[in-house]
């Protein structure tokens, strides 16, 4: 029994080399305006702050700002600088709720998506407060094919193979007189 436990322990030692820290995805840590906040005047931009740097580049990060009728209010593409993503806005229209949907690409290459909401308490009096004429769909959740990391099954197969090789080595060493 003692020999079997020692064999099992020695066979499992190679797996300790596979223990690495988890690659966490970026997490939204703050925004301007803040999530679920109420503002009196239309913000000029939306800023999303993440806990890790965001990849920069055209078409990598998308931020969409919509009202209850799904009209769009962003006036240009989202830009990333460090861990902050910013999108310019046109002057918002009617008082009410607005949703900010985002999809960013974290520094490790994984897409991150989510949304925040805020409320405009007073309607804008600006003449530029008109929505985009054709509503567009909100940011879609990333497809499974967007992932650039190694699939989990590769790690499972590798761990099983390593465990098998370790077990064979330990059993052969244990048979020697």
Short mmCIF file of C-alpha atoms in Angstrom, two decimals:
data_model
loop_
_atom_site.label_atom_id
_atom_site.label_comp_id
_atom_site.label_asym_id
_atom_site.label_seq_id
_atom_site.Cartn_x
_atom_site.Cartn_y
_atom_site.Cartn_z
CA UNK A 1 0.00 0.00 0.00
CA UNK A 2 2.85 2.34 0.95
CA UNK A 3 4.60 1.61 -2.37
CA UNK A 4 1.42 2.43 -4.32
CA UNK A 5 1.04 5.79 -2.56
CA UNK A 6 4.68 6.70 -3.20
CA UNK A 7 4.29 5.70 -6.86
CA UNK A 8 1.16 7.79 -7.21
CA UNK A 9 2.80 10.80 -5.54
CA UNK A 10 5.88 10.57 -7.77
CA UNK A 11 3.71 10.20 -10.87
CA UNK A 12 1.78 13.36 -9.93
CA UNK A 13 4.91 15.51 -9.38
CA UNK A 14 5.23 16.49 -13.06
CA UNK A 15 1.74 18.01 -12.88
CA UNK A 16 3.02 20.62 -10.44
CA UNK A 17 5.01 22.13 -13.30
CA UNK A 18 1.76 22.75 -15.14
CA UNK A 19 0.30 24.78 -12.28
CA UNK A 20 0.41 28.34 -13.55
CA UNK A 21 -1.59 31.40 -12.53
CA UNK A 22 -4.89 31.80 -14.31
CA UNK A 23 -4.94 34.27 -17.17
CA UNK A 24 -7.72 36.56 -16.02
CA UNK A 25 -9.50 38.76 -18.49
CA UNK A 26 -9.78 42.51 -18.14
CA UNK A 27 -12.44 43.68 -15.72
CA UNK A 28 -14.29 46.97 -15.90
CA UNK A 29 -13.35 48.89 -12.74
CA UNK A 30 -14.95 52.26 -13.45
CA UNK A 31 -16.62 54.49 -16.01
CA UNK A 32 -17.53 58.09 -16.69
CA UNK A 33 -20.42 58.45 -16.24
CA UNK A 34 -20.52 55.80 -13.55
CA UNK A 35 -22.70 52.71 -13.96
CA UNK A 36 -26.32 53.31 -12.84
CA UNK A 37 -25.64 57.01 -12.25
CA UNK A 38 -27.78 60.02 -13.12
CA UNK A 39 -26.31 62.99 -14.97
CA UNK A 40 -27.89 66.41 -15.53
CA UNK A 41 -26.08 67.23 -18.79
CA UNK A 42 -25.06 65.18 -21.77
CA UNK A 43 -21.52 63.83 -21.44
CA UNK A 44 -19.14 64.58 -24.35
CA UNK A 45 -17.46 61.18 -24.05
CA UNK A 46 -17.87 57.82 -22.39
CA UNK A 47 -14.77 56.50 -20.61
CA UNK A 48 -14.43 52.88 -19.59
CA UNK A 49 -11.59 52.03 -17.20
CA UNK A 50 -10.29 48.46 -16.98
CA UNK A 51 -7.91 46.82 -14.50
CA UNK A 52 -5.43 45.84 -17.23
CA UNK A 53 -4.24 47.48 -20.46
CA UNK A 54 -6.49 47.15 -23.51
CA UNK A 55 -5.16 46.42 -26.99
CA UNK A 56 -5.04 49.40 -29.30
CA UNK A 57 -5.95 49.30 -32.95
CA UNK A 58 -8.69 49.94 -35.43
CA UNK A 59 -11.76 47.73 -35.04
CA UNK A 60 -10.47 45.96 -31.91
CA UNK A 61 -12.60 47.85 -29.40
CA UNK A 62 -16.24 48.77 -29.89
CA UNK A 63 -18.44 50.96 -27.71
CA UNK A 64 -22.08 51.58 -28.61
CA UNK A 65 -24.29 54.08 -26.77
CA UNK A 66 -28.05 53.68 -27.27
CA UNK A 67 -31.25 55.12 -25.84
CA UNK A 68 -34.50 53.27 -25.13
CA UNK A 69 -35.46 53.41 -28.83
CA UNK A 70 -32.06 51.84 -29.77
CA UNK A 71 -30.86 55.09 -31.43
CA UNK A 72 -27.07 55.44 -31.49
CA UNK A 73 -25.30 58.43 -29.93
CA UNK A 74 -21.60 57.74 -30.47
CA UNK A 75 -19.95 60.21 -32.88
CA UNK A 76 -16.78 58.30 -33.68
CA UNK A 77 -14.85 55.11 -33.05
CA UNK A 78 -13.65 53.98 -29.65
CA UNK A 79 -9.98 54.60 -28.85
CA UNK A 80 -7.81 52.88 -26.26
CA UNK A 81 -5.00 54.39 -24.23
CA UNK A 82 -3.52 52.09 -21.61
CA UNK A 83 -6.41 50.66 -19.61
CA UNK A 84 -8.97 53.32 -20.68
CA UNK A 85 -11.30 53.13 -23.67
CA UNK A 86 -13.01 56.36 -24.77
CA UNK A 87 -15.77 57.01 -27.31
CA UNK A 88 -16.97 60.51 -28.31
CA UNK A 89 -20.70 61.29 -28.14
CA UNK A 90 -23.07 63.65 -29.84
CA UNK A 91 -25.22 65.67 -27.47
CA UNK A 92 -27.78 63.26 -26.05
CA UNK A 93 -31.46 63.88 -26.70
CA UNK A 94 -34.37 63.10 -24.43
CA UNK A 95 -34.15 62.56 -20.72
CA UNK A 96 -34.13 58.89 -19.85
CA UNK A 97 -31.98 55.79 -19.74
CA UNK A 98 -28.95 55.16 -21.93
CA UNK A 99 -27.02 51.91 -22.35
CA UNK A 100 -23.33 51.61 -23.09
CA UNK A 101 -22.44 48.23 -24.63
CA UNK A 102 -18.75 47.47 -25.01
CA UNK A 103 -16.52 44.81 -26.50
CA UNK A 104 -12.79 45.25 -25.99
CA UNK A 105 -9.78 43.06 -26.62
CA UNK A 106 -7.62 42.60 -23.53
CA UNK A 107 -3.85 42.68 -23.72
CA UNK A 108 -3.74 38.86 -23.64
CA UNK A 109 -5.93 38.76 -26.77
CA UNK A 110 -9.21 37.72 -25.20
CA UNK A 111 -12.39 39.64 -25.97
CA UNK A 112 -14.29 41.09 -23.03
CA UNK A 113 -17.83 42.42 -23.29
CA UNK A 114 -20.44 43.93 -21.05
CA UNK A 115 -22.61 46.97 -20.54
CA UNK A 116 -23.34 49.82 -18.17
CA UNK A 117 -26.30 52.16 -17.93
CA UNK A 118 -26.82 55.76 -16.92
CA UNK A 119 -29.76 58.17 -16.86
CA UNK A 120 -29.94 61.67 -18.32
CA UNK A 121 -32.18 63.63 -15.94
CA UNK A 122 -32.84 66.65 -18.17
CA UNK A 123 -33.40 66.67 -21.93
CA UNK A 124 -30.76 68.39 -24.01
CA UNK A 125 -31.73 71.71 -25.55
CA UNK A 126 -29.05 71.56 -28.24
CA UNK A 127 -30.13 71.42 -31.88
CA UNK A 128 -27.53 68.71 -32.48
CA UNK A 129 -29.43 66.33 -30.22
CA UNK A 130 -30.71 64.09 -32.98
CA UNK A 131 -30.18 60.37 -33.07
CA UNK A 132 -28.63 58.36 -35.85
CA UNK A 133 -31.24 57.71 -38.49
CA UNK A 134 -30.71 53.97 -38.79
CA UNK A 135 -30.51 52.05 -35.52
CA UNK A 136 -27.71 49.50 -35.50
CA UNK A 137 -27.50 46.36 -33.42
CA UNK A 138 -25.80 46.56 -30.06
CA UNK A 139 -22.38 45.01 -29.55
CA UNK A 140 -22.68 41.27 -29.95
CA UNK A 141 -21.12 38.80 -27.56
CA UNK A 142 -17.85 37.43 -28.90
CA UNK A 143 -18.03 34.15 -30.74
CA UNK A 144 -16.07 31.17 -29.48
CA UNK A 145 -13.82 31.49 -32.53
CA UNK A 146 -12.60 34.89 -31.25
CA UNK A 147 -10.50 33.21 -28.62
CA UNK A 148 -6.78 33.29 -29.25
CA UNK A 149 -5.61 31.31 -26.21
CA UNK A 150 -5.03 27.57 -26.14
CA UNK A 151 -8.23 25.54 -25.77
CA UNK A 152 -8.73 23.76 -22.46
CA UNK A 153 -8.65 20.31 -24.08
CA UNK A 154 -4.99 20.83 -25.07
CA UNK A 155 -4.07 21.29 -21.41
CA UNK A 156 -6.11 18.24 -20.36
CA UNK A 157 -4.51 15.99 -22.99
CA UNK A 158 -1.04 17.27 -22.08
CA UNK A 159 -1.62 16.69 -18.37
CA UNK A 160 -2.92 13.16 -19.01
CA UNK A 161 0.06 12.33 -21.23
CA UNK A 162 2.50 13.70 -18.65
CA UNK A 163 0.80 11.75 -15.88
CA UNK A 164 0.97 8.57 -17.97
CA UNK A 165 4.68 9.01 -18.71
CA UNK A 166 5.40 9.75 -15.05
CA UNK A 167 3.49 6.66 -13.95
CA UNK A 168 5.40 4.43 -16.40
CA UNK A 169 8.76 5.82 -15.25
CA UNK A 170 7.91 5.35 -11.57
CA UNK A 171 6.64 1.79 -12.10
CA UNK A 172 9.79 0.81 -14.01
CA UNK A 173 12.03 2.29 -11.33
CA UNK A 174 10.02 0.55 -8.63
CA UNK A 175 10.52 -2.95 -10.21
CA UNK A 176 14.32 -2.79 -10.00
CA UNK A 177 15.80 -4.86 -7.14
#
